[in-house]
Amino acid sequence: MAAVTWLTLHHNQREREREMGSLGNSANSKAVHEAGEDDYDHHKHLSPTHQQLDAGALFVLKSKGSWLHCGYHLTTSIVAPPLLSLPFAFTFLGWAAGIISLVVGALVTFYSYNLLSLVLEHHAQLGRRHLRFRDMANDILGPRWGRYYVGPIQFMVCYGAVIACTLLGGQCMKAIYLLSQPNGSMKLYEFVIIFGLLMLVLAQIPSFHSLRHINLISLFLCLAYSACAAAASIYIGNSSKGPKKDYGLKGDTESRIFGIFNAIAIIATTYGNGIIPEIQATIAPPVKGKMFKGLCVCYTVLIITFFTVAITGYWAFGNHSEGLLLSNFVDDGNPLVPKWFILMTNLFTILQLSAVGVVYLQPTNEVLERTFADPKSKELSARNVIPRVVSRSLSVVIATTVAAMLPFFGDINAVIGAFGFMPLDFILPVVFFNLTFKPSKRSLVFWLNVSIAVVFSALAIIAAIAAVRQIVLDAKTYRLFANV
């Protein structure tokens, strides 16, 4: 509560400064708002105000998309293979708490993302359209918040997601390999490198908007592997092949308590996004109402996939559910469903992971483009293409190397998620809304937003402690380039 009050006072000071004329970013933001309808590839036709755009906004965050394209981007960034961990989260919560957590997560994130889009629309109507999360923080909270808090945690969350996608892609490839070669000698890091090569190619796609067709395919892929996972779970659950169904919570009291918060962190990360402003930046102006339609597309797919996979997976395997549901389809090397079915499900997952990884590369690409590209040169000129290929390739190589070296990166990512996804997706949206629209302190929306900020701030701290505890417990098994 004190933090929210301090932010309100700090914001009021910022408003007084703005009224006195400190609107340094206004012209640039207005130019960004107008730039969505222009041809970015022909800068000689741009007005002087357009020339003020940095290369990151100009080339990576093109505002040319429709609300439907926005829906594709949102679905790819949220409805991703981490949803296959939801039955595992249920093992710490049980039926009732698990389903309640899923419902609360859906309601709060849909509400928070919609609030964030309303704040973005409001600033766009004032001629200060924000294309990046840190731009919002700069304008609403002050430049230090954008530079030293929001910017860094968003980078950690997004780049961490790229590393996690690369690692999970390698694990799925290895699962396919072991089905055909049970005694094969290839190691996990080799498959991680193979997946990294696929990412290396996809990373060269110039802009976020250019991913719209890939993300449409990604939408169908997430529906496909979710349907496969649910069908396999129902088949195994109705047969004698699966484990005996046990839905009891395991462990002593301490383990159960930390398990609950670990499960909450898993569910929060599964619903996490972290790039709502960057996705809304892809929409051509006027932006009003388009993000809400995109969210409706995303959450229709989300409800179908999340609840189906979580319920069928936990029903079939109970407290034996693995961290990745697909691992339950093989028991001691023996497939519980036809091999071709497991291969197909893993293939769908691998393909969507590549799309998810490229989506979460966009904030990194934007920073690289802003640093190394020349906004006065054409997007596909040698001056911009060469540094783009080199810098993006280097970022993918680093992510692939980290994924290969640290196959236990999931534990580290849980800490990043607690410190990153929860503030970006649960806390900052409601704070931004209260500071921007200043609802009455007697209104329901004000206290609802304050309650969300306080509750999820506490959950973020506890989830981070639980994630650090898990790292300590697992530390003795950590080895570089381990073949897990």
Short mmCIF file of C-alpha atoms in Angstrom, two decimals:
data_model
loop_
_atom_site.label_atom_id
_atom_site.label_comp_id
_atom_site.label_asym_id
_atom_site.label_seq_id
_atom_site.Cartn_x
_atom_site.Cartn_y
_atom_site.Cartn_z
CA MET A 1 0.00 0.00 0.00
CA ALA A 2 2.79 2.39 0.88
CA ALA A 3 4.48 1.67 -2.43
CA VAL A 4 1.30 2.43 -4.37
CA THR A 5 0.82 5.69 -2.43
CA TRP A 6 4.44 6.70 -3.10
CA LEU A 7 3.99 6.00 -6.80
CA THR A 8 0.86 8.17 -6.83
CA LEU A 9 2.71 11.11 -5.22
CA HIS A 10 5.63 10.64 -7.59
CA HIS A 11 3.26 10.60 -10.55
CA ASN A 12 1.55 13.82 -9.42
CA GLN A 13 4.97 15.49 -9.37
CA ARG A 14 5.57 14.24 -12.91
CA GLU A 15 2.22 15.70 -13.99
CA ARG A 16 3.17 19.12 -12.60
CA GLU A 17 6.47 18.95 -14.48
CA ARG A 18 4.63 18.07 -17.66
CA GLU A 19 2.27 21.02 -17.23
CA MET A 20 5.33 23.28 -16.96
CA GLY A 21 6.50 22.09 -20.34
CA SER A 22 8.68 19.04 -19.79
CA LEU A 23 7.28 17.12 -22.75
CA GLY A 24 10.56 16.08 -24.37
CA ASN A 25 9.16 12.91 -25.86
CA SER A 26 5.87 14.35 -27.11
CA ALA A 27 6.92 15.09 -30.67
CA ASN A 28 8.65 11.76 -31.01
CA SER A 29 5.64 9.87 -29.62
CA LYS A 30 3.28 11.74 -31.90
CA ALA A 31 5.49 10.83 -34.82
CA VAL A 32 5.30 7.19 -33.77
CA HIS A 33 1.50 7.45 -33.69
CA GLU A 34 1.41 8.79 -37.23
CA ALA A 35 4.11 6.51 -38.57
CA GLY A 36 1.96 3.38 -38.61
CA GLU A 37 0.27 4.37 -41.86
CA ASP A 38 3.47 5.32 -43.68
CA ASP A 39 5.78 3.13 -45.75
CA TYR A 40 8.75 2.49 -43.52
CA ASP A 41 10.88 1.34 -46.40
CA HIS A 42 10.98 4.73 -48.12
CA HIS A 43 12.41 7.21 -45.64
CA LYS A 44 12.98 9.87 -48.27
CA HIS A 45 9.23 10.55 -48.16
CA LEU A 46 9.10 10.94 -44.38
CA SER A 47 8.53 14.29 -42.75
CA PRO A 48 11.11 15.77 -40.34
CA THR A 49 9.09 14.58 -37.34
CA HIS A 50 9.14 11.03 -38.64
CA GLN A 51 12.90 11.28 -38.98
CA GLN A 52 13.09 11.60 -35.18
CA LEU A 53 12.01 7.97 -34.72
CA ASP A 54 14.78 5.67 -33.53
CA ALA A 55 15.60 2.61 -35.64
CA GLY A 56 14.08 0.20 -33.11
CA ALA A 57 10.64 1.82 -33.38
CA LEU A 58 10.99 2.40 -37.11
CA PHE A 59 12.04 -1.09 -38.21
CA VAL A 60 11.02 -3.60 -35.49
CA LEU A 61 7.81 -2.08 -34.06
CA LYS A 62 6.01 -1.13 -37.27
CA SER A 63 2.41 -0.07 -36.63
CA LYS A 64 0.73 -1.74 -39.60
CA GLY A 65 -1.30 -4.62 -38.13
CA SER A 66 -4.99 -5.26 -37.53
CA TRP A 67 -6.70 -6.41 -34.35
CA LEU A 68 -6.66 -9.95 -35.75
CA HIS A 69 -2.88 -9.83 -36.18
CA CYS A 70 -2.70 -8.58 -32.60
CA GLY A 71 -4.71 -11.65 -31.54
CA TYR A 72 -2.18 -13.93 -33.26
CA HIS A 73 0.74 -12.23 -31.48
CA LEU A 74 -1.00 -12.37 -28.10
CA THR A 75 -1.91 -16.04 -28.51
CA THR A 76 1.64 -17.03 -29.43
CA SER A 77 3.13 -15.10 -26.49
CA ILE A 78 0.72 -16.53 -23.88
CA VAL A 79 -0.67 -19.87 -25.13
CA ALA A 80 2.69 -21.62 -25.35
CA PRO A 81 4.15 -25.04 -24.37
CA PRO A 82 4.55 -24.05 -20.68
CA LEU A 83 0.81 -24.82 -20.48
CA LEU A 84 1.90 -28.48 -20.56
CA SER A 85 3.22 -27.91 -17.01
CA LEU A 86 -0.24 -27.10 -15.61
CA PRO A 87 -1.05 -30.69 -14.50
CA PHE A 88 2.27 -30.62 -12.58
CA ALA A 89 1.18 -27.39 -10.86
CA PHE A 90 -2.05 -29.16 -9.85
CA THR A 91 0.00 -31.79 -7.96
CA PHE A 92 0.84 -29.09 -5.37
CA LEU A 93 -2.69 -27.66 -5.24
CA GLY A 94 -5.20 -30.46 -5.73
CA TRP A 95 -8.42 -30.24 -7.72
CA ALA A 96 -10.25 -27.34 -6.08
CA ALA A 97 -7.30 -24.99 -5.51
CA GLY A 98 -5.86 -25.85 -8.93
CA ILE A 99 -9.00 -24.96 -10.85
CA ILE A 100 -9.61 -21.83 -8.73
CA SER A 101 -6.02 -20.70 -9.42
CA LEU A 102 -6.53 -21.19 -13.17
CA VAL A 103 -9.77 -19.20 -13.13
CA VAL A 104 -8.29 -16.38 -11.02
CA GLY A 105 -5.22 -16.25 -13.28
CA ALA A 106 -7.39 -15.93 -16.38
CA LEU A 107 -9.61 -13.23 -14.88
CA VAL A 108 -6.80 -11.13 -13.39
CA THR A 109 -4.53 -11.25 -16.46
CA PHE A 110 -7.36 -10.47 -18.89
CA TYR A 111 -8.35 -7.55 -16.66
CA SER A 112 -4.74 -6.34 -16.25
CA TYR A 113 -3.91 -6.61 -19.96
CA ASN A 114 -7.08 -4.71 -20.82
CA LEU A 115 -6.20 -1.96 -18.32
CA LEU A 116 -2.74 -1.70 -19.87
CA SER A 117 -4.24 -1.35 -23.34
CA LEU A 118 -6.62 1.37 -22.10
CA VAL A 119 -3.67 3.33 -20.68
CA LEU A 120 -1.82 2.96 -24.00
CA GLU A 121 -4.91 4.11 -25.94
CA HIS A 122 -5.31 7.11 -23.63
CA HIS A 123 -1.75 8.28 -24.21
CA ALA A 124 -2.08 7.65 -27.96
CA GLN A 125 -5.13 9.94 -28.06
CA LEU A 126 -3.06 12.61 -26.29
CA GLY A 127 -0.43 12.33 -29.03
CA ARG A 128 2.03 10.34 -26.91
CA ARG A 129 1.72 6.82 -28.25
CA HIS A 130 4.04 4.46 -26.37
CA LEU A 131 5.55 1.56 -28.29
CA ARG A 132 7.56 0.00 -25.45
CA PHE A 133 6.98 -0.94 -21.84
CA ARG A 134 9.86 1.24 -20.70
CA ASP A 135 8.33 4.22 -22.58
CA MET A 136 5.19 3.83 -20.46
CA ALA A 137 7.23 3.69 -17.27
CA ASN A 138 9.26 6.74 -18.35
CA ASP A 139 6.13 8.80 -18.93
CA ILE A 140 4.02 7.59 -15.99
CA LEU A 141 6.58 6.86 -13.26
CA GLY A 142 9.65 8.74 -14.40
CA PRO A 143 12.78 7.92 -16.44
CA ARG A 144 14.57 6.08 -13.64
CA TRP A 145 11.77 3.53 -13.36
CA GLY A 146 11.92 2.86 -17.08
CA ARG A 147 15.69 2.70 -17.29
CA TYR A 148 16.59 0.85 -14.09
CA TYR A 149 13.53 -1.29 -13.32
CA VAL A 150 11.00 -1.93 -16.09
CA GLY A 151 13.51 -2.07 -18.94
CA PRO A 152 15.92 -4.52 -17.23
CA ILE A 153 13.26 -6.89 -15.85
CA GLN A 154 11.46 -6.99 -19.20
CA PHE A 155 14.73 -7.84 -20.92
CA MET A 156 15.47 -10.60 -18.38
CA VAL A 157 11.97 -12.07 -18.71
CA CYS A 158 11.94 -12.01 -22.51
CA TYR A 159 15.50 -13.22 -23.03
CA GLY A 160 14.94 -15.85 -20.33
CA ALA A 161 11.89 -17.02 -22.29
CA VAL A 162 14.05 -17.34 -25.42
CA ILE A 163 16.58 -19.49 -23.54
CA ALA A 164 13.77 -21.60 -22.01
CA CYS A 165 12.16 -22.14 -25.45
CA THR A 166 15.51 -23.21 -26.88
CA LEU A 167 16.07 -25.67 -24.04
CA LEU A 168 12.54 -27.09 -24.24
CA GLY A 169 12.83 -27.40 -28.02
CA GLY A 170 16.02 -29.42 -27.57
CA GLN A 171 14.32 -31.66 -24.98
CA CYS A 172 11.40 -32.35 -27.33
CA MET A 173 13.83 -33.20 -30.14
CA LYS A 174 15.68 -35.56 -27.83
CA ALA A 175 12.39 -37.25 -26.88
CA ILE A 176 11.69 -37.94 -30.56
CA TYR A 177 15.23 -39.28 -31.04
CA LEU A 178 14.97 -41.66 -28.08
CA LEU A 179 11.73 -43.10 -29.42
CA SER A 180 13.48 -44.23 -32.58
CA GLN A 181 16.94 -44.83 -31.03
CA PRO A 182 16.46 -45.90 -27.37
CA ASN A 183 20.20 -46.49 -26.97
CA GLY A 184 21.26 -43.48 -29.03
CA SER A 185 24.43 -41.62 -28.06
CA MET A 186 23.39 -38.04 -28.94
CA LYS A 187 23.34 -35.66 -25.96
CA LEU A 188 20.79 -33.01 -25.00
CA TYR A 189 23.10 -30.10 -25.81
CA GLU A 190 23.38 -31.36 -29.41
CA PHE A 191 19.62 -31.10 -29.87
CA VAL A 192 19.63 -27.68 -28.22
CA ILE A 193 22.17 -26.54 -30.81
CA ILE A 194 20.02 -27.96 -33.65
CA PHE A 195 16.99 -26.05 -32.35
CA GLY A 196 19.19 -22.96 -31.99
CA LEU A 197 20.01 -23.16 -35.71
CA LEU A 198 16.27 -22.99 -36.50
CA MET A 199 15.99 -19.96 -34.22
CA LEU A 200 19.00 -18.39 -35.95
CA VAL A 201 17.11 -18.39 -39.26
CA LEU A 202 13.79 -17.14 -37.85
CA ALA A 203 15.50 -14.37 -35.87
CA GLN A 204 16.38 -12.58 -39.13
CA ILE A 205 12.70 -11.77 -39.86
CA PRO A 206 12.86 -7.95 -39.81
CA SER A 207 9.86 -6.78 -37.77
CA PHE A 208 7.28 -7.91 -35.23
CA HIS A 209 4.54 -7.28 -37.79
CA SER A 210 6.29 -9.64 -40.22
CA LEU A 211 5.58 -12.51 -37.81
CA ARG A 212 1.80 -12.30 -38.24
CA HIS A 213 1.54 -15.29 -40.62
CA ILE A 214 3.92 -17.39 -38.50
CA ASN A 215 1.87 -16.54 -35.41
CA LEU A 216 -1.37 -17.55 -37.15
CA ILE A 217 0.20 -20.96 -37.78
CA SER A 218 1.38 -20.93 -34.16
CA LEU A 219 -2.23 -20.45 -33.00
CA PHE A 220 -3.29 -23.64 -34.80
CA LEU A 221 -0.21 -25.48 -33.53
CA CYS A 222 -1.04 -24.75 -29.88
CA LEU A 223 -4.58 -26.01 -30.45
CA ALA A 224 -3.13 -29.11 -32.13
CA TYR A 225 -0.67 -30.19 -29.44
CA SER A 226 -3.16 -29.33 -26.68
CA ALA A 227 -5.75 -31.56 -28.36
CA CYS A 228 -3.13 -34.32 -28.72
CA ALA A 229 -2.06 -33.99 -25.07
CA ALA A 230 -5.67 -34.12 -23.86
CA ALA A 231 -6.53 -37.08 -26.11
CA ALA A 232 -3.44 -39.03 -24.97
CA SER A 233 -4.24 -38.28 -21.32
CA ILE A 234 -7.83 -39.51 -21.70
CA TYR A 235 -6.65 -42.64 -23.54
CA ILE A 236 -4.04 -43.51 -20.90
CA GLY A 237 -6.38 -42.59 -18.04
CA ASN A 238 -9.02 -45.00 -19.34
CA SER A 239 -6.53 -47.82 -19.88
CA SER A 240 -4.51 -49.96 -17.49
CA LYS A 241 -1.23 -48.51 -18.80
CA GLY A 242 -1.14 -45.40 -16.70
CA PRO A 243 -0.25 -45.02 -13.02
CA LYS A 244 -2.79 -45.59 -10.29
CA LYS A 245 -4.73 -42.37 -9.84
CA ASP A 246 -3.76 -40.58 -6.64
CA TYR A 247 -4.71 -36.94 -6.09
CA GLY A 248 -3.33 -36.57 -2.57
CA LEU A 249 -0.75 -33.89 -1.80
CA LYS A 250 2.72 -35.32 -1.16
CA GLY A 251 5.42 -34.24 1.27
CA ASP A 252 5.54 -32.73 4.76
CA THR A 253 3.91 -29.46 5.77
CA GLU A 254 6.89 -27.30 4.76
CA SER A 255 7.15 -28.96 1.34
CA ARG A 256 3.42 -28.53 0.76
CA ILE A 257 3.48 -24.83 1.65
CA PHE A 258 6.41 -24.09 -0.64
CA GLY A 259 4.83 -26.34 -3.26
CA ILE A 260 1.69 -24.18 -3.26
CA PHE A 261 3.70 -21.03 -3.99
CA ASN A 262 5.79 -22.87 -6.57
CA ALA A 263 2.55 -23.89 -8.30
CA ILE A 264 1.27 -20.31 -8.19
CA ALA A 265 4.52 -19.15 -9.81
CA ILE A 266 4.12 -21.79 -12.54
CA ILE A 267 0.54 -20.71 -13.27
CA ALA A 268 1.45 -17.00 -13.20
CA THR A 269 4.35 -17.61 -15.59
CA THR A 270 2.09 -19.65 -17.87
CA TYR A 271 -0.32 -16.70 -18.10
CA GLY A 272 2.59 -14.26 -18.38
CA ASN A 273 3.24 -12.02 -21.35
CA GLY A 274 5.51 -9.09 -20.54
CA ILE A 275 5.28 -7.48 -24.00
CA ILE A 276 1.73 -6.07 -24.18
CA PRO A 277 2.90 -2.54 -25.22
CA GLU A 278 5.16 -3.98 -27.93
CA ILE A 279 2.27 -6.08 -29.27
CA GLN A 280 -0.10 -3.11 -29.22
CA ALA A 281 2.60 -1.12 -31.04
CA THR A 282 2.10 -3.39 -34.07
CA ILE A 283 -1.50 -2.14 -34.50
CA ALA A 284 -2.10 0.52 -37.14
CA PRO A 285 -3.72 3.70 -35.78
CA PRO A 286 -6.34 4.41 -34.61
CA VAL A 287 -5.78 1.76 -31.94
CA LYS A 288 -8.95 2.25 -29.89
CA GLY A 289 -10.77 -0.99 -29.16
CA LYS A 290 -8.49 -3.18 -31.27
CA MET A 291 -6.46 -4.62 -28.40
CA PHE A 292 -9.62 -5.76 -26.61
CA LYS A 293 -10.67 -7.73 -29.70
CA GLY A 294 -7.21 -9.26 -29.91
CA LEU A 295 -7.40 -10.26 -26.24
CA CYS A 296 -10.77 -11.92 -26.87
CA VAL A 297 -9.21 -14.02 -29.65
CA CYS A 298 -6.30 -14.96 -27.38
CA TYR A 299 -8.38 -15.85 -24.34
CA THR A 300 -10.80 -17.95 -26.36
CA VAL A 301 -7.85 -20.14 -27.37
CA LEU A 302 -6.40 -19.90 -23.85
CA ILE A 303 -9.53 -21.17 -22.12
CA ILE A 304 -9.85 -24.08 -24.54
CA THR A 305 -6.23 -25.17 -24.15
CA PHE A 306 -5.31 -24.36 -20.53
CA PHE A 307 -8.34 -25.92 -18.89
CA THR A 308 -8.47 -28.95 -21.20
CA VAL A 309 -4.81 -29.86 -20.72
CA ALA A 310 -4.75 -29.13 -16.98
CA ILE A 311 -7.89 -31.12 -16.16
CA THR A 312 -7.30 -34.13 -18.43
CA GLY A 313 -3.60 -34.36 -17.56
CA TYR A 314 -4.15 -34.21 -13.81
CA TRP A 315 -7.12 -36.61 -14.05
CA ALA A 316 -5.01 -39.19 -15.90
CA PHE A 317 -1.77 -38.98 -13.89
CA GLY A 318 -2.69 -37.36 -10.57
CA ASN A 319 0.31 -36.56 -8.40
CA HIS A 320 2.54 -38.49 -10.83
CA SER A 321 2.19 -35.68 -13.39
CA GLU A 322 5.61 -34.68 -14.73
CA GLY A 323 6.93 -31.14 -15.18
CA LEU A 324 6.16 -31.54 -18.89
CA LEU A 325 3.01 -33.56 -19.55
CA LEU A 326 4.51 -35.19 -22.67
CA SER A 327 7.00 -37.01 -20.41
CA ASN A 328 4.09 -38.98 -18.91
CA PHE A 329 3.36 -40.57 -22.28
CA VAL A 330 6.52 -42.69 -21.99
CA ASP A 331 7.10 -45.05 -19.04
CA ASP A 332 10.67 -46.39 -18.65
CA GLY A 333 11.24 -46.06 -22.38
CA ASN A 334 7.93 -47.72 -23.27
CA PRO A 335 5.42 -45.47 -25.06
CA LEU A 336 1.91 -45.57 -23.57
CA VAL A 337 0.39 -44.30 -26.83
CA PRO A 338 1.49 -45.04 -30.43
CA LYS A 339 4.96 -43.75 -31.26
CA TRP A 340 3.70 -41.79 -34.26
CA PHE A 341 1.28 -39.95 -31.96
CA ILE A 342 4.05 -38.91 -29.56
CA LEU A 343 6.25 -37.88 -32.50
CA MET A 344 3.43 -35.76 -33.95
CA THR A 345 2.68 -34.07 -30.61
CA ASN A 346 6.35 -33.26 -30.04
CA LEU A 347 6.68 -31.93 -33.59
CA PHE A 348 3.73 -29.56 -33.09
CA THR A 349 5.33 -28.42 -29.82
CA ILE A 350 8.76 -27.86 -31.39
CA LEU A 351 7.34 -25.80 -34.22
CA GLN A 352 5.34 -23.59 -31.89
CA LEU A 353 8.30 -23.16 -29.57
CA SER A 354 10.26 -21.65 -32.46
CA ALA A 355 7.48 -19.09 -33.01
CA VAL A 356 7.26 -18.29 -29.28
CA GLY A 357 11.03 -17.86 -29.08
CA VAL A 358 11.07 -15.42 -32.00
CA VAL A 359 8.20 -13.39 -30.49
CA TYR A 360 10.13 -12.99 -27.23
CA LEU A 361 13.23 -12.01 -29.19
CA GLN A 362 11.50 -8.84 -30.39
CA PRO A 363 12.36 -6.60 -27.38
CA THR A 364 16.01 -7.68 -27.76
CA ASN A 365 15.83 -7.06 -31.53
CA GLU A 366 14.38 -3.61 -30.90
CA VAL A 367 17.26 -2.69 -28.57
CA LEU A 368 19.84 -4.05 -31.03
CA GLU A 369 18.22 -2.21 -33.94
CA ARG A 370 18.09 1.04 -31.99
CA THR A 371 21.77 0.64 -31.07
CA PHE A 372 23.29 -0.45 -34.38
CA ALA A 373 20.91 0.56 -37.21
CA ASP A 374 20.64 3.90 -38.99
CA PRO A 375 17.03 5.21 -39.17
CA LYS A 376 17.99 7.47 -42.09
CA SER A 377 18.97 4.49 -44.25
CA LYS A 378 16.50 2.05 -45.78
CA GLU A 379 15.51 -0.98 -43.74
CA LEU A 380 17.01 -3.45 -46.21
CA SER A 381 20.09 -1.42 -47.09
CA ALA A 382 23.52 -2.99 -46.53
CA ARG A 383 24.13 -0.40 -43.79
CA ASN A 384 21.29 -1.91 -41.74
CA VAL A 385 21.13 -5.53 -42.89
CA ILE A 386 24.74 -6.40 -41.99
CA PRO A 387 24.63 -5.18 -38.33
CA ARG A 388 21.11 -6.67 -38.02
CA VAL A 389 22.24 -10.15 -39.09
CA VAL A 390 25.40 -10.03 -36.96
CA SER A 391 23.75 -8.71 -33.77
CA ARG A 392 20.67 -10.95 -33.94
CA SER A 393 22.77 -14.00 -34.74
CA LEU A 394 24.99 -13.25 -31.77
CA SER A 395 21.98 -12.91 -29.43
CA VAL A 396 20.63 -16.31 -30.57
CA VAL A 397 24.07 -17.93 -30.23
CA ILE A 398 24.35 -16.65 -26.64
CA ALA A 399 20.84 -17.90 -25.78
CA THR A 400 21.58 -21.31 -27.32
CA THR A 401 24.89 -21.58 -25.47
CA VAL A 402 23.25 -20.79 -22.12
CA ALA A 403 20.46 -23.33 -22.81
CA ALA A 404 23.01 -26.03 -23.71
CA MET A 405 25.24 -25.28 -20.71
CA LEU A 406 22.44 -24.97 -18.15
CA PRO A 407 19.78 -27.65 -18.73
CA PHE A 408 18.50 -26.78 -15.25
CA PHE A 409 17.68 -23.26 -16.48
CA GLY A 410 14.01 -23.89 -15.64
CA ASP A 411 14.82 -23.40 -11.95
CA ILE A 412 16.56 -20.09 -12.70
CA ASN A 413 13.70 -19.02 -14.96
CA ALA A 414 11.26 -19.54 -12.08
CA VAL A 415 13.10 -16.83 -10.13
CA ILE A 416 13.10 -14.54 -13.18
CA GLY A 417 9.38 -15.20 -13.63
CA ALA A 418 8.59 -14.32 -10.02
CA PHE A 419 10.55 -11.06 -10.22
CA GLY A 420 9.51 -10.34 -13.82
CA PHE A 421 6.18 -11.70 -15.02
CA MET A 422 4.29 -10.88 -11.84
CA PRO A 423 5.32 -7.19 -11.74
CA LEU A 424 4.92 -6.67 -15.50
CA ASP A 425 1.62 -8.51 -15.89
CA PHE A 426 -0.16 -8.31 -12.53
CA ILE A 427 1.15 -5.25 -10.65
CA LEU A 428 2.28 -2.49 -13.04
CA PRO A 429 -0.90 -2.51 -15.21
CA VAL A 430 -3.17 -1.66 -12.26
CA VAL A 431 -0.68 0.90 -10.93
CA PHE A 432 -0.43 2.55 -14.37
CA PHE A 433 -4.23 2.67 -14.63
CA ASN A 434 -4.72 4.29 -11.23
CA LEU A 435 -1.99 6.86 -11.89
CA THR A 436 -3.26 7.68 -15.39
CA PHE A 437 -7.03 7.84 -14.89
CA LYS A 438 -7.02 8.66 -11.15
CA PRO A 439 -10.26 6.84 -10.21
CA SER A 440 -11.93 8.04 -7.02
CA LYS A 441 -10.58 6.47 -3.86
CA ARG A 442 -14.17 5.63 -3.03
CA SER A 443 -14.65 3.67 -6.26
CA LEU A 444 -14.58 -0.11 -6.57
CA VAL A 445 -12.03 -0.05 -9.41
CA PHE A 446 -9.49 1.90 -7.32
CA TRP A 447 -9.57 -0.55 -4.43
CA LEU A 448 -9.72 -3.57 -6.73
CA ASN A 449 -6.54 -2.36 -8.43
CA VAL A 450 -4.81 -1.61 -5.13
CA SER A 451 -5.79 -5.07 -3.83
CA ILE A 452 -4.39 -6.77 -6.94
CA ALA A 453 -1.13 -4.81 -6.64
CA VAL A 454 -0.70 -5.64 -2.93
CA VAL A 455 -1.68 -9.32 -3.16
CA PHE A 456 0.48 -10.08 -6.19
CA SER A 457 3.42 -8.12 -4.79
CA ALA A 458 3.33 -10.42 -1.76
CA LEU A 459 2.91 -13.50 -3.97
CA ALA A 460 5.85 -12.42 -6.15
CA ILE A 461 8.15 -12.18 -3.12
CA ILE A 462 7.03 -15.53 -1.69
CA ALA A 463 7.21 -17.24 -5.10
CA ALA A 464 10.75 -15.90 -5.56
CA ILE A 465 11.74 -17.34 -2.16
CA ALA A 466 10.19 -20.69 -3.13
CA ALA A 467 12.05 -20.66 -6.46
CA VAL A 468 15.39 -19.89 -4.75
CA ARG A 469 14.72 -22.71 -2.27
CA GLN A 470 14.16 -25.10 -5.18
CA ILE A 471 17.49 -24.06 -6.71
CA VAL A 472 19.23 -24.81 -3.38
CA LEU A 473 17.57 -28.25 -3.19
CA ASP A 474 18.47 -29.11 -6.80
CA ALA A 475 21.95 -27.57 -6.77
CA LYS A 476 23.69 -30.89 -6.03
CA THR A 477 22.38 -32.30 -9.33
CA TYR A 478 23.53 -29.36 -11.46
CA ARG A 479 26.24 -30.06 -14.05
CA LEU A 480 27.21 -28.04 -17.10
CA PHE A 481 26.05 -29.60 -20.36
CA ALA A 482 24.24 -32.32 -18.38
CA ASN A 483 22.39 -34.88 -20.49
CA VAL A 484 19.05 -34.79 -18.67
#
